Coordinates of C-alpha atoms and ligand atoms in Angstrom, one line a residue:
M1 CA -41.0 136.0 119.8
S2 CA -41.6 138.2 122.8
T3 CA -40.1 137.3 126.2
T4 CA -43.6 137.8 127.6
L5 CA -45.0 135.0 125.5
F6 CA -42.1 132.7 126.4
N7 CA -42.6 133.4 130.1
L8 CA -46.4 132.8 129.7
Q9 CA -45.6 129.5 128.0
L10 CA -43.4 128.5 131.0
D11 CA -46.3 129.3 133.3
H12 CA -48.6 127.3 131.0
I13 CA -46.4 124.2 131.3
V14 CA -46.2 124.6 135.1
H15 CA -50.0 124.8 135.1
L16 CA -50.3 121.7 132.9
Q17 CA -47.9 119.7 135.1
H18 CA -49.9 120.5 138.2
A19 CA -53.2 119.6 136.6
Y20 CA -51.8 116.4 135.1
E21 CA -50.4 115.4 138.5
Q22 CA -53.9 115.8 139.9
V23 CA -55.4 113.5 137.2
L24 CA -52.6 110.9 137.8
A25 CA -53.3 110.9 141.5
K26 CA -57.1 110.8 141.1
Y27 CA -57.0 107.8 138.8
G28 CA -54.1 106.0 140.5
F29 CA -51.4 106.2 137.7
D30 CA -47.7 106.9 137.9
S31 CA -47.2 107.9 134.3
L32 CA -49.5 109.3 131.6
V33 CA -48.3 108.6 128.0
I34 CA -49.5 110.7 125.1
Y35 CA -49.0 109.6 121.5
S36 CA -48.6 112.4 118.9
G37 CA -50.3 110.4 116.1
H38 CA -48.9 110.3 112.5
A39 CA -50.2 111.0 109.0
S40 CA -51.8 108.2 107.1
H41 CA -51.1 107.6 103.5
H42 CA -53.4 107.5 100.5
F43 CA -54.3 103.8 99.8
A44 CA -51.5 102.0 97.9
D45 CA -49.5 105.2 97.6
D46 CA -46.6 106.9 99.4
H47 CA -48.5 110.2 99.4
A48 CA -49.4 111.2 103.0
T49 CA -52.7 113.0 103.9
S50 CA -52.6 116.3 105.8
F51 CA -52.0 115.8 109.5
Q52 CA -52.2 117.6 112.9
T53 CA -50.7 116.5 116.1
Y54 CA -53.1 115.1 118.7
G55 CA -54.6 118.0 120.7
H56 CA -53.4 116.8 124.2
F57 CA -49.9 116.4 122.8
M58 CA -50.0 119.9 121.3
H59 CA -51.2 121.2 124.7
W60 CA -47.7 120.7 125.9
V61 CA -45.5 121.4 122.9
G62 CA -47.6 123.8 120.7
L63 CA -46.4 122.2 117.5
A64 CA -49.0 120.9 115.1
D65 CA -46.8 118.7 112.9
I66 CA -45.1 116.4 115.4
Q67 CA -45.5 112.7 114.3
H68 CA -44.5 109.3 115.7
S69 CA -43.5 110.9 119.0
W70 CA -44.4 110.5 122.6
L71 CA -44.7 112.5 125.8
V72 CA -44.5 110.9 129.2
I73 CA -45.9 112.9 132.1
Q74 CA -45.1 111.9 135.7
S75 CA -45.5 113.5 139.1
G76 CA -42.5 115.5 140.3
K77 CA -40.5 115.0 137.0
K78 CA -39.9 117.0 133.9
P79 CA -42.1 115.9 131.0
Q80 CA -40.2 113.4 128.8
F81 CA -40.5 114.2 125.1
Y82 CA -39.5 111.2 122.8
L83 CA -39.1 113.0 119.5
H84 CA -39.1 110.9 116.3
A85 CA -36.2 112.3 114.4
P86 CA -35.1 109.6 111.9
A87 CA -31.8 109.9 109.9
D88 CA -33.4 110.6 106.5
F89 CA -31.9 112.1 103.4
W90 CA -35.3 112.3 101.7
H91 CA -36.8 114.7 104.2
Q92 CA -35.7 117.5 106.4
P93 CA -35.4 116.0 109.9
T94 CA -37.7 117.5 112.6
Q95 CA -36.1 120.4 114.2
L96 CA -37.3 121.9 117.5
P97 CA -37.1 125.7 117.9
D98 CA -34.5 127.2 120.2
E99 CA -37.0 128.4 122.8
P100 CA -37.1 128.5 126.6
W101 CA -39.9 125.9 127.0
L102 CA -37.4 123.2 125.9
S103 CA -35.4 123.9 129.1
V104 CA -38.3 122.5 131.2
I105 CA -38.9 119.4 129.1
D106 CA -36.4 116.6 128.5
V107 CA -36.1 115.8 124.8
H108 CA -34.9 112.4 123.6
Q109 CA -34.2 112.3 119.9
C110 CA -35.3 108.9 118.5
T111 CA -34.1 107.7 115.1
Q112 CA -36.8 105.0 115.0
A113 CA -40.5 104.9 115.8
L114 CA -40.6 103.1 119.2
A115 CA -42.6 102.9 122.4
P116 CA -41.3 105.1 125.2
P117 CA -40.0 103.7 128.4
V118 CA -42.5 104.1 131.3
E119 CA -42.4 103.6 135.0
G120 CA -45.0 102.2 137.3
R121 CA -48.7 102.0 136.5
S122 CA -49.1 103.8 133.2
V123 CA -52.0 105.0 131.1
V124 CA -51.8 106.0 127.4
I125 CA -54.0 108.4 125.3
G126 CA -53.9 109.0 121.6
D127 CA -54.4 107.0 118.4
I128 CA -52.5 103.9 119.6
A129 CA -54.4 101.6 117.2
S130 CA -52.5 103.3 114.3
T131 CA -49.1 102.3 115.7
T132 CA -47.4 99.0 114.7
P133 CA -48.1 95.8 116.6
D134 CA -44.5 95.9 117.8
I135 CA -45.0 99.3 119.4
Q136 CA -48.3 98.3 120.9
Q137 CA -46.7 95.2 122.4
A138 CA -43.8 97.1 123.8
L139 CA -45.9 99.9 125.3
N140 CA -46.3 99.1 128.9
A141 CA -49.5 101.2 129.5
E142 CA -53.2 100.7 129.9
T143 CA -55.5 102.4 127.4
A144 CA -57.1 105.4 129.1
S145 CA -60.7 105.2 130.1
N146 CA -63.1 107.9 128.9
E147 CA -63.0 109.5 132.3
V148 CA -59.3 110.1 132.1
V149 CA -59.5 111.6 128.6
R150 CA -62.5 113.7 129.6
A151 CA -60.6 115.1 132.6
L152 CA -57.9 116.2 130.2
D153 CA -60.5 117.6 127.8
E154 CA -62.0 119.6 130.6
L155 CA -58.5 121.1 131.3
R156 CA -58.4 122.2 127.6
M157 CA -61.7 124.1 128.0
F158 CA -60.0 126.7 130.2
K159 CA -57.3 128.6 128.4
T160 CA -54.2 129.9 130.2
P161 CA -53.0 133.5 129.5
Y162 CA -50.4 131.9 127.2
E163 CA -53.1 130.2 125.2
V164 CA -55.2 133.3 125.0
A165 CA -52.2 135.2 123.7
C166 CA -51.7 132.6 121.0
L167 CA -55.3 132.7 120.0
R168 CA -55.1 136.5 119.8
E169 CA -52.1 136.3 117.5
A170 CA -53.7 133.6 115.4
N171 CA -56.6 136.0 114.9
H172 CA -54.3 138.9 113.8
L173 CA -52.6 136.7 111.3
A174 CA -55.9 135.4 109.9
M175 CA -57.3 138.9 109.7
A176 CA -54.6 139.9 107.3
G177 CA -55.8 137.0 105.1
H178 CA -59.4 138.2 105.3
E179 CA -58.4 141.7 104.2
A180 CA -56.6 140.3 101.2
A181 CA -59.5 138.0 100.4
Q182 CA -61.9 141.0 100.4
A183 CA -59.4 143.0 98.2
A184 CA -59.3 140.1 95.8
F185 CA -63.1 140.0 95.7
I186 CA -63.2 143.7 94.9
G187 CA -60.7 143.0 92.1
A188 CA -63.2 140.4 90.7
S189 CA -61.1 137.3 91.5
G190 CA -62.6 133.9 91.5
E191 CA -62.7 131.5 94.5
L192 CA -59.3 129.9 93.9
D193 CA -57.5 133.3 93.6
I194 CA -59.3 134.6 96.7
Q195 CA -58.0 131.5 98.5
L196 CA -54.5 132.0 97.3
A197 CA -54.6 135.7 98.3
Y198 CA -55.8 134.6 101.7
L199 CA -53.0 132.0 102.2
A200 CA -50.3 134.5 101.0
A201 CA -51.4 137.3 103.2
S202 CA -51.9 135.1 106.3
R203 CA -48.5 133.5 105.6
Q204 CA -49.4 129.8 105.5
R205 CA -49.6 126.9 103.1
E206 CA -52.8 125.1 102.5
S207 CA -51.7 122.0 104.3
S208 CA -51.3 123.9 107.6
V209 CA -54.7 125.6 107.8
P210 CA -56.6 124.6 110.9
Y211 CA -59.6 123.7 108.8
Q212 CA -60.3 123.9 105.1
N213 CA -61.0 127.5 104.2
I214 CA -64.5 128.1 103.0
I215 CA -64.4 130.6 100.1
G216 CA -67.9 130.8 98.6
L217 CA -69.0 133.2 95.9
N218 CA -72.7 133.8 95.3
G219 CA -74.8 130.7 95.9
H220 CA -71.8 128.9 97.3
A221 CA -72.0 131.2 100.4
G222 CA -75.1 129.2 101.3
V223 CA -73.3 125.9 101.4
L224 CA -72.3 125.7 105.0
H225 CA -69.1 123.8 104.5
Y226 CA -68.5 124.6 100.8
Q227 CA -65.3 122.7 99.9
H228 CA -64.3 123.7 96.4
Y229 CA -62.5 126.6 94.8
D230 CA -63.8 127.4 91.4
I231 CA -61.0 128.5 89.1
T232 CA -63.0 130.8 86.9
P233 CA -64.6 134.0 88.4
P234 CA -68.4 134.1 87.9
S235 CA -69.8 136.8 85.6
Q236 CA -72.0 138.1 88.3
R237 CA -70.7 139.0 91.8
Y238 CA -73.4 138.9 94.4
S239 CA -71.5 137.9 97.5
L240 CA -68.4 136.4 99.1
L241 CA -68.3 134.3 102.3
V242 CA -64.9 133.6 103.7
D243 CA -64.6 131.3 106.7
A244 CA -60.9 130.9 107.2
G245 CA -58.4 130.6 110.0
R246 CA -54.7 130.4 110.9
R247 CA -52.7 128.5 113.5
F248 CA -50.3 130.2 115.8
R249 CA -48.2 127.9 117.9
G250 CA -50.9 125.2 117.5
Y251 CA -53.8 127.5 118.4
C252 CA -56.6 128.2 115.9
A253 CA -58.4 131.3 114.6
D254 CA -61.8 130.7 113.1
I255 CA -63.1 133.9 111.5
T256 CA -65.9 134.4 109.0
R257 CA -66.6 137.5 107.0
T258 CA -69.3 138.0 104.3
H259 CA -69.1 140.8 101.7
A260 CA -71.8 142.1 99.3
G261 CA -70.8 142.3 95.7
P262 CA -71.6 144.9 93.1
D263 CA -74.5 142.8 91.7
A264 CA -76.2 142.1 95.0
P265 CA -79.6 143.6 95.7
A266 CA -79.3 146.5 98.2
I267 CA -81.0 144.6 100.9
F268 CA -78.2 142.0 101.0
K269 CA -75.7 144.6 102.1
E270 CA -78.2 145.8 104.7
L271 CA -78.5 142.2 106.0
V272 CA -74.7 141.9 106.2
T273 CA -74.6 145.0 108.4
A274 CA -77.5 143.7 110.5
L275 CA -75.6 140.4 111.1
H276 CA -72.5 142.3 112.2
H277 CA -74.6 144.1 114.7
L278 CA -76.3 140.9 115.8
K279 CA -72.9 139.3 116.3
D280 CA -71.7 142.3 118.3
D281 CA -74.8 142.4 120.4
I282 CA -74.5 138.7 121.3
I283 CA -70.8 139.2 122.2
T284 CA -71.7 142.0 124.7
R285 CA -73.9 139.6 126.6
I286 CA -70.9 137.3 127.3
E287 CA -69.9 137.1 130.9
P288 CA -69.2 134.4 133.5
D289 CA -72.2 132.2 134.2
T290 CA -74.0 133.0 130.9
S291 CA -75.6 130.0 129.3
F292 CA -74.3 129.4 125.8
V293 CA -77.6 127.7 125.0
E294 CA -79.5 130.8 126.0
L295 CA -77.2 133.0 123.9
H296 CA -78.0 130.6 121.0
Q297 CA -81.7 131.1 121.7
Q298 CA -81.2 134.9 121.8
M299 CA -79.5 134.7 118.4
H300 CA -82.7 133.1 117.1
Q301 CA -84.8 135.9 118.6
A302 CA -82.5 138.5 117.1
L303 CA -82.7 136.7 113.7
G304 CA -86.5 136.8 113.9
S305 CA -86.3 140.6 114.4
V306 CA -83.9 140.9 111.5
L307 CA -86.2 138.9 109.2
V308 CA -89.2 141.1 110.2
A309 CA -87.2 144.4 110.1
H310 CA -86.1 143.6 106.5
D311 CA -89.6 142.5 105.4
I312 CA -88.5 138.9 104.8
F313 CA -91.0 137.7 107.3
K314 CA -94.3 139.5 107.6
G315 CA -95.3 138.1 111.0
T316 CA -93.7 138.8 114.3
G317 CA -90.1 137.9 115.4
E318 CA -91.5 135.6 118.0
Q319 CA -93.6 133.7 115.4
A320 CA -90.5 133.4 113.2
V321 CA -88.7 131.6 116.0
S322 CA -91.7 129.5 117.3
E323 CA -92.6 128.3 113.8
G324 CA -89.0 127.2 113.0
V325 CA -88.5 129.9 110.4
T326 CA -85.3 131.2 111.9
R327 CA -83.9 127.6 112.0
A328 CA -84.6 127.3 108.2
F329 CA -82.6 130.5 107.7
C330 CA -79.8 129.5 110.2
P331 CA -79.5 125.7 110.7
H332 CA -76.2 125.8 112.7
G333 CA -75.3 126.7 116.2
L334 CA -74.2 130.0 117.6
G335 CA -70.7 128.8 118.0
H336 CA -68.3 126.4 119.7
S337 CA -65.3 126.1 121.9
L338 CA -62.0 127.1 120.2
G339 CA -58.4 126.2 121.0
L340 CA -56.0 123.6 119.7
Q341 CA -58.8 122.3 117.6
V342 CA -61.2 124.5 115.7
H343 CA -64.1 122.6 117.2
D344 CA -62.4 122.1 120.6
V345 CA -63.1 119.4 123.1
A346 CA -65.7 119.2 125.9
G347 CA -68.3 121.6 124.4
L348 CA -71.1 119.0 125.0
R349 CA -70.0 118.0 128.5
H350 CA -70.7 119.1 132.0
P351 CA -67.6 120.0 134.1
D352 CA -67.7 116.5 135.6
G353 CA -67.5 115.0 132.1
S354 CA -71.1 113.8 131.9
A355 CA -72.9 114.4 128.6
A356 CA -74.5 117.8 128.0
P357 CA -76.1 117.2 124.6
A358 CA -77.5 119.9 122.4
P359 CA -81.2 120.6 122.9
S360 CA -83.4 118.5 120.5
E361 CA -84.7 121.6 118.7
H362 CA -81.1 122.8 118.1
P363 CA -79.2 119.6 117.3
A364 CA -76.3 121.3 115.5
L365 CA -75.3 123.4 118.6
R366 CA -71.8 122.2 119.6
L367 CA -71.5 124.1 122.9
T368 CA -74.0 123.7 125.8
R369 CA -71.7 125.0 128.6
I370 CA -72.3 127.7 131.2
L371 CA -69.6 130.2 130.2
K372 CA -66.7 130.6 132.7
P373 CA -63.5 132.8 132.7
G374 CA -60.9 131.3 130.4
M375 CA -63.3 129.7 127.9
V376 CA -62.8 130.8 124.3
V377 CA -65.7 130.5 122.0
T378 CA -66.8 131.5 118.5
V379 CA -69.8 133.7 118.0
E380 CA -71.0 133.1 114.4
P381 CA -74.6 134.0 113.6
G382 CA -75.7 133.2 110.1
L383 CA -78.6 133.9 107.7
Y384 CA -78.7 131.7 104.6
F385 CA -80.9 131.2 101.6
I386 CA -80.7 127.4 101.3
P387 CA -83.3 126.0 98.9
M388 CA -83.2 122.6 100.6
L389 CA -84.3 124.2 103.9
L390 CA -86.6 126.9 102.6
N391 CA -88.5 125.1 99.9
P392 CA -90.5 122.9 102.4
L393 CA -91.8 126.2 103.9
R394 CA -93.2 127.3 100.5
D395 CA -96.1 124.9 101.0
T396 CA -97.1 126.4 104.3
S397 CA -99.1 129.6 105.1
L398 CA -96.2 131.2 106.9
P399 CA -96.0 134.8 106.0
I400 CA -92.6 134.7 104.2
N401 CA -91.9 137.2 101.5
W402 CA -90.9 134.8 98.8
T403 CA -90.4 137.5 96.3
L404 CA -87.6 138.9 98.4
V405 CA -86.2 135.5 99.4
D406 CA -86.0 134.6 95.7
Q407 CA -84.1 137.8 95.0
L408 CA -81.6 136.9 97.7
M409 CA -81.1 133.2 96.6
S410 CA -78.2 134.2 94.3
C411 CA -76.4 135.7 97.4
G412 CA -76.2 132.3 99.2
G413 CA -76.0 133.6 102.7
I414 CA -74.2 135.5 105.4
R415 CA -72.1 134.4 108.3
I416 CA -70.1 136.7 110.6
E417 CA -67.8 135.0 113.1
D418 CA -65.5 136.3 115.8
N419 CA -63.5 134.6 118.5
V420 CA -64.1 135.7 122.1
V421 CA -62.5 134.9 125.5
V422 CA -64.7 134.9 128.6
T423 CA -63.0 137.1 131.2
E424 CA -63.6 137.6 135.0
N425 CA -65.7 140.6 134.2
G426 CA -67.1 139.9 130.8
Y427 CA -65.5 139.2 127.5
D428 CA -62.5 140.1 125.3
N429 CA -63.0 139.9 121.6
L430 CA -59.8 138.4 120.1
T431 CA -60.8 139.2 116.5
P432 CA -59.5 142.6 115.4
Ligands
LIG1 N1 -65.0 127.0 110.3 C1 -65.9 126.1 110.9 C2 -66.8 126.7 111.9 O1 -67.0 127.9 111.8 O2 -67.3 126.1 112.7
MN2 MN1 -66.6 128.3 113.9
MN3 MN1 -65.7 129.3 110.9

């Protein structure tokens, strides 16, 4: 790992310490305790489900697999890290990396799951309800109010240079997976083999992905969160949609690419190109003080133009938007905040923590913020052929070219997704 990244991480921890001290002072606490969380088990079995460390815990340590552990943050003191490290011959004990950040944090190796010692008036965040009654009783801390958690969420909205460097590297690693997935598709692989090619090239096991990879061939590309991997390749290859990420030091990439297959109608490939341009055009509009809701609305206007330009809608682009046609072709939001969680915190909040819900006509939008430097967002326009959404329009007089839509149904849909940081002067696209 480069010295630069390690130095940026030290700056990041100084920044966190300062910001947490402000939260402690504002809400009148001496200590802030963070629980890492732990994996739960399948009912009546010793088989654990996949797990990721609580985001506010990861914010300090950047490790996504720390369980049964605690952090205690106090003003003027090093963070105290109570690491659960049981003596266990069934499993490999947790080992921390030999890295500089561990010189600015005090680590206490704990052989048992226990509550950490705290001083003064303390507040705790995390999934405490999942700990044992003994731990809950021993923990001398108040449960945090929503205001405290929202203040920390707000802190996560603005990425430090260290976090941006991690997100950039996560994108590089994920992109190697996307290239391998495309190659596997060209080689006529099915969904499972495309998934395995992605995992191998992005160097990760399936349990560490930041979200379940979406690998959809043909009509499956039109299932927004398609969750299966068919083992057998289909006989016809119209399309492939890959929405797949990678963590790097806790930080998530969230990238989507769509490819036209050899059996797709020519117009599908043209639409894929149009969606790439649409995505690029929206990204160039990103700068401080831009409203993400307005960008989302601009995406709909651009989608209206794409539908008209490709003869899918025989009215005007404005009509396609105002009549809800673009929403039937793209039911999700333009994007969301990205960080230690794929759908990161505070996207639907004002800076003071009050609610900033999605507009009623765009209920799936997950980010309603005015963009500011340091925010990292996804930009992910989509255009889908989803029978459940389009069929109700067949009974209307809307000038939709159903012959063309029916030809495109077998392609499922298109999504193109990049990860972008808002800078002082504009934007920096983290996706290679
Ligand atoms: N991969 C989930 C999303 O794009 O929001
Ligand atoms: Mn996304
Ligand atoms: Mn995605």
